[in-house]
């Protein structure tokens, strides 16, 4: 049985969606049909949202669930006329914080994903540019790198570097191990000065073959034998050089990034 | 007066941090010193966390604030011995949902950023690869693009495309308007079949000059005159071709992405 969920916000809806997904994931037996309603910031939009939720209620015969981060009580009340189960994300925490901080909540809500702090923006853009220009392992200077991911082709290095840059402003380079490195079981000379910033990504051979097959069907590159050989050599090299590593097969990009930060003691918080 | 905040989680801590930042942003008068404590999933780690929080309490003389998404009550109780103000992110919502869904919360918590659904993972990786290979406007095929961002160099196209790909699996290409396009006030021929998928990014000239100066100091490219000319022409072109657009100067990447999705009626939810 599927239940409809609306993430509703006067801003991007990212907070509503993030906490909503975390809560819903705790109810494994139920399937959810999820919708995002961002930028609901006036009565007209709230009425349109309420109508849409009510219509859904009528169509499915099931009460929809609304995960709400709108600040304005008037707008919440309008949406509540839809008859949905309203889960207000902020309400339970504002009271205790007002007491603790001895201050009233100010008008400026949902600013965390809104107005931009130029310095932070620049940090994430610069880190993203760094990741983009240090993505191929060819002719790059690693002196500025916060960390350097190493691994065979398609082990998840690029998306992880981009994620760390976009969200944490961490300048991460990545170096794809070549057949030559894997044959010799040696790190290239120019990586050696930065050995304490290296982190290895590995992956199961079957999964790697599947990803590579999508990329280059029927190639030697995608055969299970080639994948097995590359990964076995890469793991040998990482052990020999004492490079910390993580198998990414069953791990999300977010979790890979968090594990890497934990290993390096990086406590930077998100933008 | 600065208050210390710990985001504590048995997983990545992303949910704790996202909602925590949203709540704290509502108390503008207070400065927060934020720390992330991810992967606190056994008693030993919880005790270490509690000690760290308690030490901070003693050092600052201010009661720390803990934003918590750990599921295990035993671990929460250990952390609570630190004397911090505990804000439990999930607690207020589980009860109402159990009643609504007629089901008990299952053990699997914090899975939203954890174990991976291969299809979703593939969608975000494929979209990221698409964004990377369709980033320069040179010799690319736009047939597969969900949408195409246009704008002058450094108006925010690349990070926005990467963000949409990584988080929503949206395949977004980007086309940097050339001096030739801006002179002629014409879209290049190969963009024309995809006019209904175009979205323009603009930016204030002062801000653009500042960003470009960082990139190429003392270049013609970074002069305010050049930036003014390019932006004026780009805006003319977007008006003439009826391309929807957004000024990104005071807007975060998250908000740019949400606004674009709203414009195109894309309701895809996050991974």
Coordinates of C-alpha atoms in Angstrom, one line a residue:
Chain A
X1 CA 0.0 0.0 0.0
X2 CA 1.4 3.3 -1.1
X3 CA 1.1 6.5 0.9
X4 CA 1.5 10.0 -0.6
X5 CA 3.9 12.4 1.0
X6 CA 4.3 16.1 0.3
X7 CA 7.5 17.9 1.3
X8 CA 6.3 21.5 1.6
X9 CA 8.5 24.6 2.3
X10 CA 8.6 28.3 1.8
X11 CA 12.1 27.8 0.5
X12 CA 13.9 25.0 -1.4
X13 CA 12.3 22.2 0.5
X14 CA 15.7 20.5 1.1
X15 CA 15.4 20.4 4.8
X16 CA 11.8 19.0 4.7
X17 CA 12.9 16.4 2.2
X18 CA 16.1 15.4 4.1
X19 CA 14.4 14.9 7.4
X20 CA 11.3 13.5 5.8
X21 CA 13.3 10.8 3.9
X22 CA 15.1 9.9 7.1
X23 CA 11.9 9.4 9.0
X24 CA 10.0 7.6 6.3
X25 CA 13.0 5.2 5.9
X26 CA 12.2 3.9 9.4
X27 CA 8.9 2.5 8.1
X28 CA 10.2 -0.1 5.7
X29 CA 6.9 -1.9 5.2
X30 CA 5.2 1.1 3.5
X31 CA 5.9 2.5 0.0
X32 CA 5.8 6.2 -0.3
X33 CA 4.9 8.4 -3.3
X34 CA 6.9 11.5 -2.7
X35 CA 6.3 15.1 -4.0
X36 CA 8.2 18.3 -3.3
X37 CA 6.3 21.6 -3.1
X38 CA 9.0 24.3 -2.7
X39 CA 8.7 28.1 -2.5
X40 CA 5.2 28.1 -1.0
X41 CA 5.5 31.6 0.5
X42 CA 2.1 33.3 0.1
X43 CA -1.6 32.5 0.7
X44 CA -2.3 31.9 -3.0
X45 CA 0.4 29.2 -3.3
X46 CA -0.6 27.7 0.0
X47 CA -4.2 27.4 -1.3
X48 CA -3.0 25.8 -4.5
X49 CA -0.9 23.3 -2.4
X50 CA -3.9 22.5 -0.2
X51 CA -6.1 21.9 -3.2
X52 CA -3.5 19.6 -4.7
X53 CA -3.1 17.6 -1.4
X54 CA -6.9 17.4 -1.0
X55 CA -7.4 16.2 -4.5
X56 CA -4.8 13.5 -3.9
X57 CA -6.7 12.5 -0.7
X58 CA -9.9 12.1 -2.7
X59 CA -8.2 10.2 -5.5
X60 CA -6.4 7.7 -3.3
X61 CA -8.8 7.5 -0.3
X62 CA -5.7 7.7 1.8
X63 CA -4.8 10.6 4.0
X64 CA -1.6 12.2 2.6
X65 CA 1.3 13.0 4.9
X66 CA 2.8 16.6 4.8
X67 CA 6.3 17.2 6.0
X68 CA 6.4 21.0 6.6
X69 CA 9.1 23.6 7.0
X70 CA 7.0 26.7 6.3
X71 CA 7.5 29.3 9.0
X72 CA 4.3 31.3 8.7
X73 CA 1.5 29.8 10.8
X74 CA -1.2 31.3 8.5
X75 CA 0.2 29.3 5.6
X76 CA 0.5 26.1 7.7
X77 CA -3.2 26.6 8.6
X78 CA -4.2 26.9 5.0
X79 CA -2.3 23.7 4.0
X80 CA -3.8 21.9 7.0
X81 CA -7.4 22.5 5.6
X82 CA -6.4 19.7 3.1
X83 CA -7.0 17.2 5.9
X84 CA -3.5 15.8 5.6
X85 CA -1.4 14.6 8.6
X86 CA 0.8 17.6 9.2
X87 CA 4.3 17.0 10.5
X88 CA 5.9 20.3 11.4
X89 CA 9.7 19.9 11.3
X90 CA 10.7 23.0 13.3
X91 CA 7.9 23.3 15.9
X92 CA 9.3 20.8 18.5
X93 CA 12.7 22.4 18.7
X94 CA 12.0 26.1 18.7
X95 CA 10.6 26.2 22.2
X96 CA 13.5 24.5 24.0
X97 CA 16.0 26.6 22.0
X98 CA 14.2 29.8 22.9
X99 CA 14.5 28.9 26.5
X100 CA 18.1 27.8 26.2
X101 CA 19.3 30.8 24.3
X102 CA 17.1 33.3 26.1
X103 CA 16.1 34.7 22.7
X104 CA 13.1 34.6 20.4
X105 CA 13.2 32.9 17.0
X106 CA 13.8 35.7 14.5
X107 CA 11.8 36.2 11.3
X108 CA 14.6 34.9 9.1
X109 CA 13.7 31.3 8.5
X110 CA 14.9 28.8 6.0
X111 CA 18.0 30.8 5.3
X112 CA 20.3 27.8 5.5
X113 CA 19.8 27.0 1.9
X114 CA 18.8 30.5 0.9
X115 CA 20.8 33.7 0.9
X116 CA 24.4 33.3 0.2
X117 CA 27.5 34.0 2.2
X118 CA 30.0 35.0 -0.6
X119 CA 33.0 33.5 1.2
X120 CA 31.4 30.2 1.6
X121 CA 30.1 30.3 -2.0
X122 CA 33.6 31.0 -3.2
X123 CA 35.0 28.2 -1.1
X124 CA 32.6 25.6 -2.6
X125 CA 33.1 26.9 -6.2
X126 CA 36.9 27.0 -5.9
X127 CA 36.9 23.5 -4.5
X128 CA 34.6 22.3 -7.3
X129 CA 36.9 23.9 -9.9
X130 CA 39.8 22.2 -8.1
X131 CA 38.1 18.8 -8.3
X132 CA 37.3 19.3 -12.0
X133 CA 40.9 20.3 -12.9
X134 CA 42.5 17.6 -10.8
X135 CA 40.2 14.8 -12.0
X136 CA 42.3 12.9 -14.5
X137 CA 45.7 12.4 -12.9
X138 CA 47.5 14.0 -15.8
X139 CA 50.0 16.7 -15.2
X140 CA 48.5 18.0 -12.0
X141 CA 49.9 19.6 -8.9
X142 CA 48.7 18.1 -5.7
X143 CA 50.2 20.7 -3.3
X144 CA 46.8 22.4 -2.8
X145 CA 44.9 19.2 -2.3
X146 CA 43.2 18.6 1.1
X147 CA 43.1 14.9 0.1
X148 CA 43.7 12.7 -3.0
X149 CA 41.5 9.7 -3.8
X150 CA 43.2 6.8 -5.6
X151 CA 41.6 3.8 -7.2
X152 CA 40.9 2.0 -10.5
X153 CA 38.7 3.6 -13.1
X154 CA 35.0 3.7 -12.1
X155 CA 35.5 3.0 -8.5
X156 CA 33.6 6.2 -7.5
X157 CA 36.4 8.8 -7.2
X158 CA 35.0 11.6 -9.3
X159 CA 31.5 11.9 -7.9
X160 CA 32.9 11.6 -4.4
X161 CA 35.4 14.4 -5.1
X162 CA 32.7 16.6 -6.5
X163 CA 30.4 15.9 -3.6
X164 CA 33.0 16.8 -1.0
X165 CA 33.8 20.0 -3.0
X166 CA 30.2 21.2 -3.5
X167 CA 29.1 20.5 0.1
X168 CA 32.2 21.0 2.2
X169 CA 34.5 23.1 0.2
X170 CA 37.1 20.3 0.5
X171 CA 39.7 20.4 -2.4
X172 CA 40.0 16.8 -3.3
X173 CA 42.0 15.5 -6.3
X174 CA 41.7 12.1 -7.7
X175 CA 44.3 9.8 -9.3
X176 CA 43.2 6.8 -11.4
X177 CA 45.7 4.0 -10.9
X178 CA 47.2 3.1 -14.3
X179 CA 48.0 -0.4 -15.6
X180 CA 51.6 0.6 -15.2
X181 CA 51.1 1.5 -11.5
X182 CA 49.3 -1.8 -11.0
X183 CA 51.9 -3.8 -12.7
X184 CA 54.8 -2.3 -10.7
X185 CA 52.8 -2.1 -7.5
X186 CA 54.2 1.4 -7.1
X187 CA 52.8 4.8 -6.6
X188 CA 53.8 7.4 -9.2
X189 CA 56.6 9.6 -8.0
X190 CA 54.6 12.8 -7.9
X191 CA 52.1 11.3 -5.4
X192 CA 54.7 10.3 -2.9
X193 CA 55.2 13.6 -1.2
X194 CA 51.5 13.6 -0.4
X195 CA 51.2 10.1 0.9
X196 CA 49.5 11.2 4.1
X197 CA 46.7 12.7 2.1
X198 CA 45.9 9.6 0.1
X199 CA 42.7 7.6 0.5
X200 CA 41.8 4.5 -1.6
X201 CA 38.4 3.5 -3.0
X202 CA 37.8 -0.1 -3.9
X203 CA 34.7 -1.9 -5.1
X204 CA 33.5 -5.5 -5.7
X205 CA 34.7 -6.9 -9.1
X206 CA 31.2 -7.9 -10.2
X207 CA 29.8 -4.5 -9.5
X208 CA 32.8 -2.8 -11.3
X209 CA 32.3 -5.0 -14.4
X210 CA 28.6 -4.1 -14.5
X211 CA 29.4 -0.3 -14.3
X212 CA 32.1 -0.6 -16.9
X213 CA 29.9 -2.6 -19.2
X214 CA 27.4 0.2 -19.2
X215 CA 30.2 2.6 -20.1
X216 CA 32.0 0.5 -22.7
X217 CA 30.0 -2.6 -23.7
X218 CA 31.9 -5.7 -24.7
X219 CA 35.3 -4.2 -24.0
X220 CA 38.3 -5.9 -22.4
X221 CA 38.1 -3.1 -19.8
X222 CA 34.7 -4.4 -18.7
X223 CA 35.5 -8.1 -18.4
X224 CA 35.3 -9.6 -14.9
X225 CA 38.9 -10.9 -15.3
X226 CA 40.3 -7.4 -16.0
X227 CA 38.3 -6.0 -13.1
X228 CA 39.4 -8.7 -10.7
X229 CA 43.1 -8.2 -11.7
X230 CA 43.0 -4.5 -11.4
X231 CA 41.2 -4.5 -8.0
X232 CA 43.5 -7.2 -6.6
X233 CA 46.6 -5.3 -7.6
X234 CA 45.1 -2.0 -6.4
X235 CA 44.3 -3.5 -3.0
X236 CA 47.9 -5.0 -2.8
X237 CA 49.3 -1.6 -3.6
X238 CA 47.1 0.1 -0.9
X239 CA 48.2 -2.4 1.7
X240 CA 51.8 -2.2 0.8
X241 CA 51.7 1.6 1.0
X242 CA 49.5 1.7 4.0
X243 CA 46.9 3.8 2.3
X244 CA 43.5 3.7 4.2
X245 CA 40.7 2.5 1.9
X246 CA 37.0 1.8 1.7
X247 CA 34.9 -0.6 -0.4
X248 CA 32.2 1.6 -2.0
X249 CA 30.0 -1.2 -3.4
X250 CA 27.2 -0.8 -0.8
X251 CA 27.9 2.7 0.3
X252 CA 26.3 6.0 -0.8
X253 CA 28.4 9.0 -1.9
X254 CA 27.4 10.8 1.3
X255 CA 28.6 8.0 3.4
X256 CA 31.9 7.6 1.5
X257 CA 32.6 11.3 2.1
X258 CA 31.7 11.1 5.8
X259 CA 34.0 8.1 6.3
X260 CA 36.9 9.8 4.5
X261 CA 36.4 13.0 6.6
X262 CA 36.3 10.8 9.8
X263 CA 39.6 9.1 8.8
X264 CA 41.4 12.4 8.2
X265 CA 39.8 14.1 11.2
X266 CA 38.1 16.7 9.0
X267 CA 35.2 18.1 10.9
X268 CA 34.2 20.7 8.4
X269 CA 30.4 21.2 8.4
X270 CA 28.2 21.5 5.4
X271 CA 27.4 24.7 3.5
Chain B
X1 CA 28.3 35.0 22.7
X2 CA 29.1 31.8 21.0
X3 CA 27.3 28.5 21.7
X4 CA 28.7 25.1 20.8
X5 CA 26.5 22.7 18.8
X6 CA 27.2 19.0 18.2
X7 CA 25.5 17.2 15.3
X8 CA 25.5 13.6 16.4
X9 CA 24.5 10.6 14.4
X10 CA 24.9 6.8 14.1
X11 CA 25.3 7.4 10.4
X12 CA 26.7 10.3 8.3
X13 CA 25.1 13.1 10.3
X14 CA 23.8 14.8 7.2
X15 CA 20.2 14.8 8.5
X16 CA 21.2 16.1 11.9
X17 CA 23.2 18.8 10.3
X18 CA 20.6 19.8 7.7
X19 CA 17.8 20.2 10.2
X20 CA 20.2 21.6 12.8
X21 CA 21.4 24.3 10.5
X22 CA 17.8 25.2 9.5
X23 CA 16.8 25.6 13.1
X24 CA 19.9 27.5 14.3
X25 CA 19.5 29.9 11.3
X26 CA 16.3 31.1 13.0
X27 CA 18.3 32.5 15.9
X28 CA 20.2 35.2 14.2
X29 CA 21.5 36.9 17.3
X30 CA 23.6 33.9 18.4
X31 CA 26.9 32.7 16.9
X32 CA 27.3 28.9 16.8
X33 CA 30.5 26.8 16.9
X34 CA 29.4 23.7 15.0
X35 CA 30.9 20.2 15.2
X36 CA 29.9 17.0 13.5
X37 CA 30.1 13.6 15.3
X38 CA 29.1 10.9 12.7
X39 CA 29.1 7.1 13.0
X40 CA 28.5 7.1 16.8
X41 CA 27.0 3.5 16.7
X42 CA 28.3 1.8 19.9
X43 CA 28.6 2.5 23.6
X44 CA 32.3 3.2 23.4
X45 CA 31.9 5.9 20.7
X46 CA 28.9 7.4 22.6
X47 CA 31.0 7.6 25.8
X48 CA 33.8 9.3 23.8
X49 CA 31.3 11.8 22.4
X50 CA 29.8 12.4 25.8
X51 CA 33.3 13.1 27.2
X52 CA 34.1 15.5 24.4
X53 CA 30.8 17.4 24.9
X54 CA 31.3 17.5 28.7
X55 CA 34.8 18.8 28.3
X56 CA 33.5 21.6 26.0
X57 CA 30.9 22.4 28.6
X58 CA 33.6 22.8 31.3
X59 CA 35.8 24.9 29.0
X60 CA 33.2 27.3 27.9
X61 CA 30.9 27.4 30.9
X62 CA 28.1 27.2 28.4
X63 CA 25.8 24.3 28.1
X64 CA 26.4 22.7 24.6
X65 CA 23.5 21.9 22.3
X66 CA 23.2 18.4 20.8
X67 CA 21.2 17.8 17.6
X68 CA 20.7 14.0 17.6
X69 CA 19.6 11.4 15.1
X70 CA 21.0 8.3 16.8
X71 CA 18.2 5.7 17.0
X72 CA 19.4 3.6 19.9
X73 CA 18.0 5.0 23.2
X74 CA 20.9 3.6 25.2
X75 CA 23.4 5.6 23.1
X76 CA 21.2 8.7 23.5
X77 CA 21.2 8.2 27.3
X78 CA 25.0 8.0 27.3
X79 CA 25.4 11.2 25.4
X80 CA 22.8 12.9 27.6
X81 CA 25.1 12.3 30.6
X82 CA 27.2 15.2 29.2
X83 CA 24.6 17.6 30.5
X84 CA 24.0 19.1 27.0
X85 CA 20.6 20.3 25.8
X86 CA 19.5 17.2 23.7
X87 CA 17.3 17.9 20.7
X88 CA 16.2 14.5 19.3
X89 CA 15.3 15.1 15.6
X90 CA 13.2 12.0 15.1
X91 CA 11.3 11.5 18.4
X92 CA 8.5 14.0 17.8
X93 CA 7.5 12.4 14.4
X94 CA 7.7 8.7 15.0
X95 CA 4.6 8.5 17.3
X96 CA 2.2 10.3 15.0
X97 CA 3.5 8.2 12.0
X98 CA 3.2 4.9 13.8
X99 CA -0.5 5.8 14.5
X100 CA -1.1 7.0 10.9
X101 CA 0.6 4.1 9.2
X102 CA -0.6 1.5 11.7
X103 CA 2.9 0.2 11.8
X104 CA 5.9 0.2 14.2
X105 CA 9.1 2.0 13.3
X106 CA 11.4 -0.7 12.1
X107 CA 15.0 -1.1 13.1
X108 CA 16.5 0.2 9.9
X109 CA 17.2 3.8 10.7
X110 CA 19.3 6.4 9.0
X111 CA 19.2 4.4 5.8
X112 CA 18.4 7.5 3.7
X113 CA 22.1 8.3 3.4
X114 CA 23.3 4.8 4.0
X115 CA 22.9 1.6 2.0
X116 CA 22.6 2.2 -1.7
X117 CA 19.9 1.4 -4.2
X118 CA 22.0 0.5 -7.3
X119 CA 19.5 2.0 -9.8
X120 CA 19.5 5.3 -8.0
X121 CA 23.2 5.3 -7.6
X122 CA 23.6 4.6 -11.4
X123 CA 21.2 7.4 -12.2
X124 CA 23.2 10.0 -10.2
X125 CA 26.5 8.7 -11.5
X126 CA 25.3 8.7 -15.1
X127 CA 23.9 12.2 -14.7
X128 CA 27.2 13.4 -13.2
X129 CA 29.1 11.9 -16.1
X130 CA 26.6 13.6 -18.5
X131 CA 27.2 17.0 -16.8
X132 CA 31.0 16.5 -16.9
X133 CA 31.0 15.6 -20.7
X134 CA 28.5 18.3 -21.6
X135 CA 30.2 21.1 -19.7
X136 CA 32.1 23.1 -22.3
X137 CA 29.6 23.6 -25.1
X138 CA 32.1 22.1 -27.6
X139 CA 30.8 19.4 -29.9
X140 CA 28.2 18.0 -27.7
X141 CA 24.9 16.3 -28.4
X142 CA 22.0 17.8 -26.4
X143 CA 19.4 15.2 -27.3
X144 CA 19.7 13.4 -23.9
X145 CA 19.7 16.6 -21.8
X146 CA 16.9 17.1 -19.3
X147 CA 17.8 20.8 -19.5
X148 CA 20.5 23.1 -20.7
X149 CA 21.9 26.0 -18.8
X150 CA 23.1 29.0 -20.8
X151 CA 25.0 32.1 -19.6
X152 CA 28.3 33.9 -19.7
X153 CA 31.5 32.4 -18.3
X154 CA 31.4 32.1 -14.4
X155 CA 27.8 32.7 -14.0
X156 CA 27.4 29.5 -12.0
X157 CA 26.4 27.0 -14.7
X158 CA 28.9 24.2 -13.9
X159 CA 28.3 23.8 -10.1
X160 CA 24.6 24.0 -10.6
X161 CA 24.7 21.2 -13.3
X162 CA 26.8 19.1 -11.0
X163 CA 24.6 19.6 -8.0
X164 CA 21.4 18.7 -10.0
X165 CA 23.1 15.6 -11.3
X166 CA 24.6 14.4 -8.0
X167 CA 21.4 15.0 -6.0
X168 CA 18.5 14.5 -8.4
X169 CA 20.0 12.5 -11.3
X170 CA 19.0 15.3 -13.7
X171 CA 21.1 15.3 -16.8
X172 CA 21.9 19.0 -17.3
X173 CA 24.2 20.3 -20.0
X174 CA 25.6 23.7 -20.0
X175 CA 26.4 26.1 -22.8
X176 CA 28.7 29.1 -22.2
X177 CA 27.6 31.9 -24.5
X178 CA 30.5 33.0 -26.7
X179 CA 31.5 36.5 -27.8
X180 CA 30.2 35.5 -31.2
X181 CA 26.8 34.5 -29.8
X182 CA 26.7 37.8 -27.8
X183 CA 27.7 39.9 -30.8
X184 CA 25.1 38.4 -33.1
X185 CA 22.5 38.1 -30.3
X186 CA 21.7 34.7 -31.7
X187 CA 21.6 31.2 -30.3
X188 CA 24.0 28.7 -31.9
X189 CA 22.2 26.5 -34.5
X190 CA 22.6 23.3 -32.5
X191 CA 20.8 24.7 -29.4
X192 CA 17.7 25.7 -31.3
X193 CA 16.0 22.3 -31.4
X194 CA 16.1 22.3 -27.6
X195 CA 14.9 25.8 -27.0
X196 CA 12.2 24.6 -24.5
X197 CA 14.9 23.0 -22.3
X198 CA 17.0 26.2 -22.0
X199 CA 17.4 28.1 -18.8
X200 CA 19.6 31.2 -18.4
X201 CA 21.8 32.2 -15.5
X202 CA 22.7 35.8 -15.0
X203 CA 24.7 37.6 -12.3
X204 CA 25.5 41.2 -11.2
X205 CA 28.4 42.6 -13.1
X206 CA 30.4 43.6 -10.0
X207 CA 30.1 40.1 -8.6
X208 CA 31.1 38.6 -11.9
X209 CA 34.1 40.8 -12.2
X210 CA 35.1 39.8 -8.7
X211 CA 34.8 36.1 -9.5
X212 CA 36.7 36.5 -12.7
X213 CA 39.5 38.5 -11.1
X214 CA 40.1 35.6 -8.7
X215 CA 40.3 33.3 -11.7
X216 CA 42.4 35.5 -14.1
X217 CA 43.8 38.6 -12.3
X218 CA 44.2 41.8 -14.3
X219 CA 42.7 40.2 -17.5
X220 CA 40.4 42.0 -19.9
X221 CA 38.1 39.1 -19.2
X222 CA 37.7 40.3 -15.5
X223 CA 37.2 44.0 -16.2
X224 CA 33.9 45.5 -15.1
X225 CA 33.4 46.9 -18.7
X226 CA 33.7 43.4 -20.3
X227 CA 31.4 41.9 -17.6
X228 CA 28.8 44.6 -18.1
X229 CA 28.9 44.2 -21.9
X230 CA 28.6 40.4 -21.8
X231 CA 25.8 40.4 -19.3
X232 CA 23.8 43.1 -21.0
X233 CA 24.1 41.2 -24.3
X234 CA 23.3 37.9 -22.7
X235 CA 20.1 39.3 -21.0
X236 CA 19.1 40.8 -24.4
X237 CA 19.5 37.4 -26.0
X238 CA 17.5 35.7 -23.3
X239 CA 14.7 38.2 -23.6
X240 CA 14.6 38.0 -27.4
X241 CA 14.6 34.2 -27.3
X242 CA 12.2 34.1 -24.4
X243 CA 14.5 31.9 -22.3
X244 CA 13.6 31.9 -18.6
X245 CA 16.4 33.1 -16.4
X246 CA 17.5 33.7 -12.8
X247 CA 20.0 36.2 -11.3
X248 CA 22.3 34.0 -9.2
X249 CA 24.1 36.8 -7.2
X250 CA 22.4 36.3 -3.9
X251 CA 21.1 32.7 -4.4
X252 CA 22.7 29.4 -3.2
X253 CA 23.3 26.5 -5.6
X254 CA 20.5 24.6 -3.8
X255 CA 18.1 27.4 -4.4
X256 CA 19.1 27.9 -8.1
X257 CA 18.4 24.2 -8.7
X258 CA 15.0 24.3 -6.9
X259 CA 14.0 27.3 -8.9
X260 CA 15.0 25.7 -12.2
X261 CA 13.1 22.5 -11.3
X262 CA 10.0 24.6 -10.4
X263 CA 10.2 26.4 -13.8
X264 CA 10.3 23.1 -15.7
X265 CA 7.8 21.3 -13.5
X266 CA 10.4 18.8 -12.5
X267 CA 9.3 17.3 -9.2
X268 CA 12.0 14.7 -8.9
X269 CA 13.0 14.1 -5.2
X270 CA 16.5 13.9 -3.9
X271 CA 18.5 10.7 -3.6

